[in-house]
Amino acid sequence: MTRHATIIGTGSYLPETTMTNADLERMIETSDQWITSRTGIHERHVVAENETTSDLAARAAAMAIARAGVGLDAIDLLLLGTTSPDYIMPSTACMTQAKLGLSCPAVDLMAACSSFVYALQAGAAAIESGRADTVLVIGAEALTRLVDFTDRSTCVLFGDGAGAVVLGVSDEPGVEAIVLGADGSGAEQLIIPSGGAAAPMTVDGAAARQQFVKMNGGEVFKFAVRVIPRVTTEVLAQSGHTLDELAWLIPHQANKRIIDTIGERLAIDPERVYLNVGRTGNTSAASIPLALDDLYTGGRLRPGDLIALVGFGAGLTWGAATVRWTMPVPDKGGS
Ligand code: UT7
C-alpha cells in the first residue's frame, strides 16, 4: 500500500479574554473605523497573565488527540509552528510535550505565519516515508506578548490562539501536494530585531523597543497578494486539481483586504474563501489550524471535500497544501 498522511483529529483554543477595537481606542491613537476598514479585524483574543504559547498549544493538541481517538503513546512526533516561542531555548514543542504528558520527539518549526504548512509538510513526509505513523502538528501563538502596544501600525493586527491536527497513516490520499517557499532577501520587512544572537537584549535595545515586532506593512501586503495566488495555482496543478474542485480555500488570516485581493485575483467565489480574521486578528502560525477546527466543528467540512491551505509571512516565507478531507462530520456538540 502507498502510505498517505491524513488528518484524523483537529483541536483549537482561544484565550478567554478578548480585546476589541474600542479597547484599543482607549490605549492608542486609532479608531474602530480605521482598523475595520484597513484590516477587517473587530477583536482578538489575548493570553491570560498566567498563560503562554505552550499552554494554548497543549489545550488545542489535547482536543485534537481526543478527537483522533488515539492514546498518548501512539504519538510518534510533535511538530510545533510558532513565532512567539515561550523561550529561545528550550523549544516550545518540548514545553508542550511535557504539559501533554507525551514522550515522543518534539521540535519547533519557525517559518512565522507559514509555520503550520511547513510543519504539515514535515509531518506528512515522516508518515509517507514510514518513519512515523501518528504525528501531532500544532500552530500556537501568544504574539500579543511580542507586539508593541505603543505602535499602532502593528498592535491592532495580532491575536493569540492555537490550533492542532493529528496526522495518521492511510492508504487513501489526505495531505496531497505541498509547495513551500522562502525569500530571505525580504527578512527585514517583518522582524523582531532584538533578543536573538544577532542583537542580544540590552537596556538600550529595550528602551528602543527592539524586542517587539517591526513591520513594513505595505511591502508585506504587496508580497502576499503577489505570491499567494501563484502558489495556490501551483499547488492545485501539482495535485492535479482545478480551483473549481475546491470546497474551501483557507488562507492565513492576516487581513481581510489581503484575503479579498487574493480571492479576486484567483477569481474564486468568496463563499468558498474562509474568513475569521474579524474575531481572531492575525494569529500567525495558529490561524490555519484554527480555521480547520472551526470549519470541522461547524459541520462545514465533509468527507471527500478538497481544501487548500495557504500561508505567508515573515522570512519572507510561504506555503500551500491541498488536502482531501477524511474526517466525518461531527455530531451536534462538535466532537
Ligand atoms: O502575517 C503577515 C503579517 N503582516 C500583515 O498581514 C500586514 C500586511 N499589511 C497590512 O495589512 C497593511 O499594510 C496595514 C493594515 C498594516 C496598514 O494598512 P495601510 O493601508 O498599508 O496603511 P499605511 O501603513 O499606509 O498607513 C496609512 C495611514 C498612515 O498615516 P499617514 O502617514 O497617511 O498620515 C498611518 O500612520 O494610517 C496610519 N495608521 C493608523 N491610523 C489609525 C497606521 N496604523 C493606524 C492605526 N490607526 N492603527
PDB file of N, CA, C and O in Angstrom, residues 250-294:
ATOM      1  N   ILE A 250      -8.419  28.090   2.325  1.00  0.00           N
ATOM      2  CA  ILE A 250      -8.202  28.534   3.713  1.00  0.00           C
ATOM      3  C   ILE A 250      -6.885  29.309   3.767  1.00  0.00           C
ATOM      4  O   ILE A 250      -5.813  28.728   3.948  1.00  0.00           O
ATOM      5  N   PRO A 251      -6.971  30.631   3.574  1.00  0.00           N
ATOM      6  CA  PRO A 251      -5.743  31.425   3.611  1.00  0.00           C
ATOM      7  C   PRO A 251      -5.375  31.804   5.047  1.00  0.00           C
ATOM      8  O   PRO A 251      -6.267  31.905   5.905  1.00  0.00           O
ATOM      9  N   HIS A 252      -4.103  32.019   5.298  1.00  0.00           N
ATOM     10  CA  HIS A 252      -3.664  32.596   6.571  1.00  0.00           C
ATOM     11  C   HIS A 252      -4.465  33.883   6.810  1.00  0.00           C
ATOM     12  O   HIS A 252      -4.602  34.719   5.918  1.00  0.00           O
ATOM     13  N   GLN A 253      -4.975  34.021   8.037  1.00  0.00           N
ATOM     14  CA  GLN A 253      -5.864  35.141   8.356  1.00  0.00           C
ATOM     15  C   GLN A 253      -5.036  36.345   8.820  1.00  0.00           C
ATOM     16  O   GLN A 253      -4.862  36.577  10.012  1.00  0.00           O
ATOM     17  N   ALA A 254      -4.489  37.088   7.854  1.00  0.00           N
ATOM     18  CA  ALA A 254      -3.660  38.246   8.197  1.00  0.00           C
ATOM     19  C   ALA A 254      -4.494  39.512   8.202  1.00  0.00           C
ATOM     20  O   ALA A 254      -4.355  40.357   9.088  1.00  0.00           O
ATOM     21  N   ASN A 255      -5.348  39.625   7.202  1.00  0.00           N
ATOM     22  CA  ASN A 255      -6.008  40.900   6.951  1.00  0.00           C
ATOM     23  C   ASN A 255      -7.093  40.630   5.905  1.00  0.00           C
ATOM     24  O   ASN A 255      -6.817  39.986   4.894  1.00  0.00           O
ATOM     25  N   LYS A 256      -8.304  41.127   6.120  1.00  0.00           N
ATOM     26  CA  LYS A 256      -9.397  40.853   5.186  1.00  0.00           C
ATOM     27  C   LYS A 256      -9.100  41.409   3.796  1.00  0.00           C
ATOM     28  O   LYS A 256      -9.424  40.795   2.786  1.00  0.00           O
ATOM     29  N   ARG A 257      -8.442  42.570   3.756  1.00  0.00           N
ATOM     30  CA  ARG A 257      -8.158  43.159   2.439  1.00  0.00           C
ATOM     31  C   ARG A 257      -7.197  42.280   1.638  1.00  0.00           C
ATOM     32  O   ARG A 257      -7.311  42.147   0.432  1.00  0.00           O
ATOM     33  N   ILE A 258      -6.214  41.661   2.338  1.00  0.00           N
ATOM     34  CA  ILE A 258      -5.284  40.748   1.644  1.00  0.00           C
ATOM     35  C   ILE A 258      -6.070  39.542   1.127  1.00  0.00           C
ATOM     36  O   ILE A 258      -5.933  39.132  -0.028  1.00  0.00           O
ATOM     37  N   ILE A 259      -6.920  38.986   1.980  1.00  0.00           N
ATOM     38  CA  ILE A 259      -7.671  37.779   1.602  1.00  0.00           C
ATOM     39  C   ILE A 259      -8.627  38.094   0.452  1.00  0.00           C
ATOM     40  O   ILE A 259      -8.732  37.319  -0.514  1.00  0.00           O
ATOM     41  N   ASP A 260      -9.297  39.245   0.512  1.00  0.00           N
ATOM     42  CA  ASP A 260     -10.206  39.630  -0.579  1.00  0.00           C
ATOM     43  C   ASP A 260      -9.440  39.773  -1.897  1.00  0.00           C
ATOM     44  O   ASP A 260      -9.911  39.333  -2.952  1.00  0.00           O
ATOM     45  N   THR A 261      -8.260  40.396  -1.818  1.00  0.00           N
ATOM     46  CA  THR A 261      -7.480  40.608  -3.047  1.00  0.00           C
ATOM     47  C   THR A 261      -7.014  39.270  -3.623  1.00  0.00           C
ATOM     48  O   THR A 261      -7.068  39.057  -4.844  1.00  0.00           O
ATOM     49  N   ILE A 262      -6.583  38.358  -2.751  1.00  0.00           N
ATOM     50  CA  ILE A 262      -6.170  37.021  -3.219  1.00  0.00           C
ATOM     51  C   ILE A 262      -7.361  36.340  -3.912  1.00  0.00           C
ATOM     52  O   ILE A 262      -7.226  35.777  -5.002  1.00  0.00           O
ATOM     53  N   GLY A 263      -8.532  36.416  -3.274  1.00  0.00           N
ATOM     54  CA  GLY A 263      -9.742  35.802  -3.841  1.00  0.00           C
ATOM     55  C   GLY A 263     -10.082  36.381  -5.213  1.00  0.00           C
ATOM     56  O   GLY A 263     -10.406  35.648  -6.145  1.00  0.00           O
ATOM     57  N   GLU A 264      -9.980  37.725  -5.300  1.00  0.00           N
ATOM     58  CA  GLU A 264     -10.285  38.379  -6.590  1.00  0.00           C
ATOM     59  C   GLU A 264      -9.304  37.949  -7.663  1.00  0.00           C
ATOM     60  O   GLU A 264      -9.684  37.662  -8.796  1.00  0.00           O
ATOM     61  N   ARG A 265      -8.011  37.888  -7.314  1.00  0.00           N
ATOM     62  CA  ARG A 265      -7.006  37.532  -8.318  1.00  0.00           C
ATOM     63  C   ARG A 265      -7.166  36.092  -8.790  1.00  0.00           C
ATOM     64  O   ARG A 265      -6.846  35.764  -9.921  1.00  0.00           O
ATOM     65  N   LEU A 266      -7.670  35.242  -7.893  1.00  0.00           N
ATOM     66  CA  LEU A 266      -7.895  33.838  -8.281  1.00  0.00           C
ATOM     67  C   LEU A 266      -9.263  33.665  -8.943  1.00  0.00           C
ATOM     68  O   LEU A 266      -9.547  32.624  -9.522  1.00  0.00           O
ATOM     69  N   ALA A 267     -10.103  34.688  -8.826  1.00  0.00           N
ATOM     70  CA  ALA A 267     -11.494  34.624  -9.315  1.00  0.00           C
ATOM     71  C   ALA A 267     -12.242  33.451  -8.693  1.00  0.00           C
ATOM     72  O   ALA A 267     -12.898  32.664  -9.391  1.00  0.00           O
ATOM     73  N   ILE A 268     -12.130  33.317  -7.374  1.00  0.00           N
ATOM     74  CA  ILE A 268     -12.851  32.262  -6.651  1.00  0.00           C
ATOM     75  C   ILE A 268     -14.060  32.881  -5.952  1.00  0.00           C
ATOM     76  O   ILE A 268     -13.987  34.035  -5.479  1.00  0.00           O
ATOM     77  N   ASP A 269     -15.138  32.127  -5.876  1.00  0.00           N
ATOM     78  CA  ASP A 269     -16.344  32.570  -5.186  1.00  0.00           C
ATOM     79  C   ASP A 269     -16.013  32.887  -3.715  1.00  0.00           C
ATOM     80  O   ASP A 269     -15.521  32.015  -2.997  1.00  0.00           O
ATOM     81  N   PRO A 270     -16.271  34.121  -3.249  1.00  0.00           N
ATOM     82  CA  PRO A 270     -15.915  34.490  -1.866  1.00  0.00           C
ATOM     83  C   PRO A 270     -16.543  33.562  -0.813  1.00  0.00           C
ATOM     84  O   PRO A 270     -15.997  33.403   0.270  1.00  0.00           O
ATOM     85  N   GLU A 271     -17.658  32.923  -1.167  1.00  0.00           N
ATOM     86  CA  GLU A 271     -18.309  31.987  -0.235  1.00  0.00           C
ATOM     87  C   GLU A 271     -17.421  30.783   0.086  1.00  0.00           C
ATOM     88  O   GLU A 271     -17.629  30.090   1.074  1.00  0.00           O
ATOM     89  N   ARG A 272     -16.451  30.511  -0.793  1.00  0.00           N
ATOM     90  CA  ARG A 272     -15.570  29.354  -0.581  1.00  0.00           C
ATOM     91  C   ARG A 272     -14.206  29.768  -0.023  1.00  0.00           C
ATOM     92  O   ARG A 272     -13.283  28.963   0.034  1.00  0.00           O
ATOM     93  N   VAL A 273     -14.093  31.034   0.377  1.00  0.00           N
ATOM     94  CA  VAL A 273     -12.837  31.512   0.975  1.00  0.00           C
ATOM     95  C   VAL A 273     -13.088  31.707   2.469  1.00  0.00           C
ATOM     96  O   VAL A 273     -13.913  32.536   2.868  1.00  0.00           O
ATOM     97  N   TYR A 274     -12.387  30.960   3.293  1.00  0.00           N
ATOM     98  CA  TYR A 274     -12.618  31.023   4.742  1.00  0.00           C
ATOM     99  C   TYR A 274     -12.126  32.361   5.304  1.00  0.00           C
ATOM    100  O   TYR A 274     -11.040  32.841   4.945  1.00  0.00           O
ATOM    101  N   LEU A 275     -12.913  32.931   6.204  1.00  0.00           N
ATOM    102  CA  LEU A 275     -12.564  34.231   6.790  1.00  0.00           C
ATOM    103  C   LEU A 275     -13.018  34.273   8.242  1.00  0.00           C
ATOM    104  O   LEU A 275     -14.215  34.144   8.516  1.00  0.00           O
ATOM    105  N   ASN A 276     -12.089  34.419   9.165  1.00  0.00           N
ATOM    106  CA  ASN A 276     -12.494  34.656  10.567  1.00  0.00           C
ATOM    107  C   ASN A 276     -11.612  35.705  11.233  1.00  0.00           C
ATOM    108  O   ASN A 276     -11.670  35.876  12.455  1.00  0.00           O
ATOM    109  N   VAL A 277     -10.792  36.398  10.405  1.00  0.00           N
ATOM    110  CA  VAL A 277      -9.838  37.360  10.972  1.00  0.00           C
ATOM    111  C   VAL A 277     -10.557  38.428  11.799  1.00  0.00           C
ATOM    112  O   VAL A 277      -9.996  38.972  12.751  1.00  0.00           O
ATOM    113  N   GLY A 278     -11.822  38.681  11.492  1.00  0.00           N
ATOM    114  CA  GLY A 278     -12.589  39.691  12.214  1.00  0.00           C
ATOM    115  C   GLY A 278     -12.679  39.416  13.703  1.00  0.00           C
ATOM    116  O   GLY A 278     -12.683  40.336  14.512  1.00  0.00           O
ATOM    117  N   ARG A 279     -12.726  38.140  14.075  1.00  0.00           N
ATOM    118  CA  ARG A 279     -12.872  37.838  15.510  1.00  0.00           C
ATOM    119  C   ARG A 279     -11.613  37.249  16.154  1.00  0.00           C
ATOM    120  O   ARG A 279     -11.588  37.043  17.361  1.00  0.00           O
ATOM    121  N   THR A 280     -10.555  36.997  15.362  1.00  0.00           N
ATOM    122  CA  THR A 280      -9.314  36.451  15.946  1.00  0.00           C
ATOM    123  C   THR A 280      -8.111  37.361  15.759  1.00  0.00           C
ATOM    124  O   THR A 280      -7.118  37.210  16.457  1.00  0.00           O
ATOM    125  N   GLY A 281      -8.173  38.304  14.808  1.00  0.00           N
ATOM    126  CA  GLY A 281      -6.960  39.018  14.414  1.00  0.00           C
ATOM    127  C   GLY A 281      -6.017  38.046  13.738  1.00  0.00           C
ATOM    128  O   GLY A 281      -6.387  36.904  13.411  1.00  0.00           O
ATOM    129  N   ASN A 282      -4.784  38.509  13.524  1.00  0.00           N
ATOM    130  CA  ASN A 282      -3.766  37.669  12.881  1.00  0.00           C
ATOM    131  C   ASN A 282      -3.106  36.801  13.951  1.00  0.00           C
ATOM    132  O   ASN A 282      -2.354  37.310  14.775  1.00  0.00           O
ATOM    133  N   THR A 283      -3.407  35.506  13.939  1.00  0.00           N
ATOM    134  CA  THR A 283      -2.811  34.597  14.932  1.00  0.00           C
ATOM    135  C   THR A 283      -1.641  33.819  14.338  1.00  0.00           C
ATOM    136  O   THR A 283      -1.285  32.740  14.835  1.00  0.00           O
ATOM    137  N   SER A 284      -1.055  34.348  13.278  1.00  0.00           N
ATOM    138  CA  SER A 284       0.188  33.816  12.700  1.00  0.00           C
ATOM    139  C   SER A 284       0.117  32.300  12.480  1.00  0.00           C
ATOM    140  O   SER A 284      -0.795  31.828  11.805  1.00  0.00           O
ATOM    141  N   ALA A 285       1.033  31.540  13.075  1.00  0.00           N
ATOM    142  CA  ALA A 285       1.099  30.093  12.813  1.00  0.00           C
ATOM    143  C   ALA A 285      -0.176  29.357  13.218  1.00  0.00           C
ATOM    144  O   ALA A 285      -0.431  28.244  12.760  1.00  0.00           O
ATOM    145  N   ALA A 286      -0.988  29.970  14.080  1.00  0.00           N
ATOM    146  CA  ALA A 286      -2.193  29.289  14.563  1.00  0.00           C
ATOM    147  C   ALA A 286      -3.384  29.465  13.625  1.00  0.00           C
ATOM    148  O   ALA A 286      -4.373  28.743  13.743  1.00  0.00           O
ATOM    149  N   SER A 287      -3.308  30.410  12.703  1.00  0.00           N
ATOM    150  CA  SER A 287      -4.549  30.789  12.009  1.00  0.00           C
ATOM    151  C   SER A 287      -5.106  29.670  11.134  1.00  0.00           C
ATOM    152  O   SER A 287      -6.325  29.469  11.087  1.00  0.00           O
ATOM    153  N   ILE A 288      -4.264  28.921  10.454  1.00  0.00           N
ATOM    154  CA  ILE A 288      -4.786  27.865   9.560  1.00  0.00           C
ATOM    155  C   ILE A 288      -5.375  26.694  10.359  1.00  0.00           C
ATOM    156  O   ILE A 288      -6.509  26.281  10.085  1.00  0.00           O
ATOM    157  N   PRO A 289      -4.676  26.144  11.377  1.00  0.00           N
ATOM    158  CA  PRO A 289      -5.327  25.069  12.137  1.00  0.00           C
ATOM    159  C   PRO A 289      -6.550  25.547  12.931  1.00  0.00           C
ATOM    160  O   PRO A 289      -7.482  24.769  13.144  1.00  0.00           O
ATOM    161  N   LEU A 290      -6.569  26.818  13.341  1.00  0.00           N
ATOM    162  CA  LEU A 290      -7.791  27.360  13.980  1.00  0.00           C
ATOM    163  C   LEU A 290      -8.950  27.330  12.984  1.00  0.00           C
ATOM    164  O   LEU A 290     -10.073  26.966  13.323  1.00  0.00           O
ATOM    165  N   ALA A 291      -8.656  27.705  11.749  1.00  0.00           N
ATOM    166  CA  ALA A 291      -9.689  27.711  10.709  1.00  0.00           C
ATOM    167  C   ALA A 291     -10.205  26.295  10.461  1.00  0.00           C
ATOM    168  O   ALA A 291     -11.416  26.070  10.348  1.00  0.00           O
ATOM    169  N   LEU A 292      -9.279  25.346  10.395  1.00  0.00           N
ATOM    170  CA  LEU A 292      -9.674  23.948  10.145  1.00  0.00           C
ATOM    171  C   LEU A 292     -10.620  23.457  11.234  1.00  0.00           C
ATOM    172  O   LEU A 292     -11.643  22.817  10.960  1.00  0.00           O
ATOM    173  N   ASP A 293     -10.274  23.757  12.482  1.00  0.00           N
ATOM    174  CA  ASP A 293     -11.097  23.276  13.586  1.00  0.00           C
ATOM    175  C   ASP A 293     -12.463  23.960  13.587  1.00  0.00           C
ATOM    176  O   ASP A 293     -13.479  23.335  13.871  1.00  0.00           O
ATOM    177  N   ASP A 294     -12.468  25.232  13.238  1.00  0.00           N
ATOM    178  CA  ASP A 294     -13.728  25.976  13.182  1.00  0.00           C
ATOM    179  C   ASP A 294     -14.643  25.381  12.106  1.00  0.00           C
ATOM    180  O   ASP A 294     -15.840  25.149  12.338  1.00  0.00           O
TER     181      ASP A 294
END
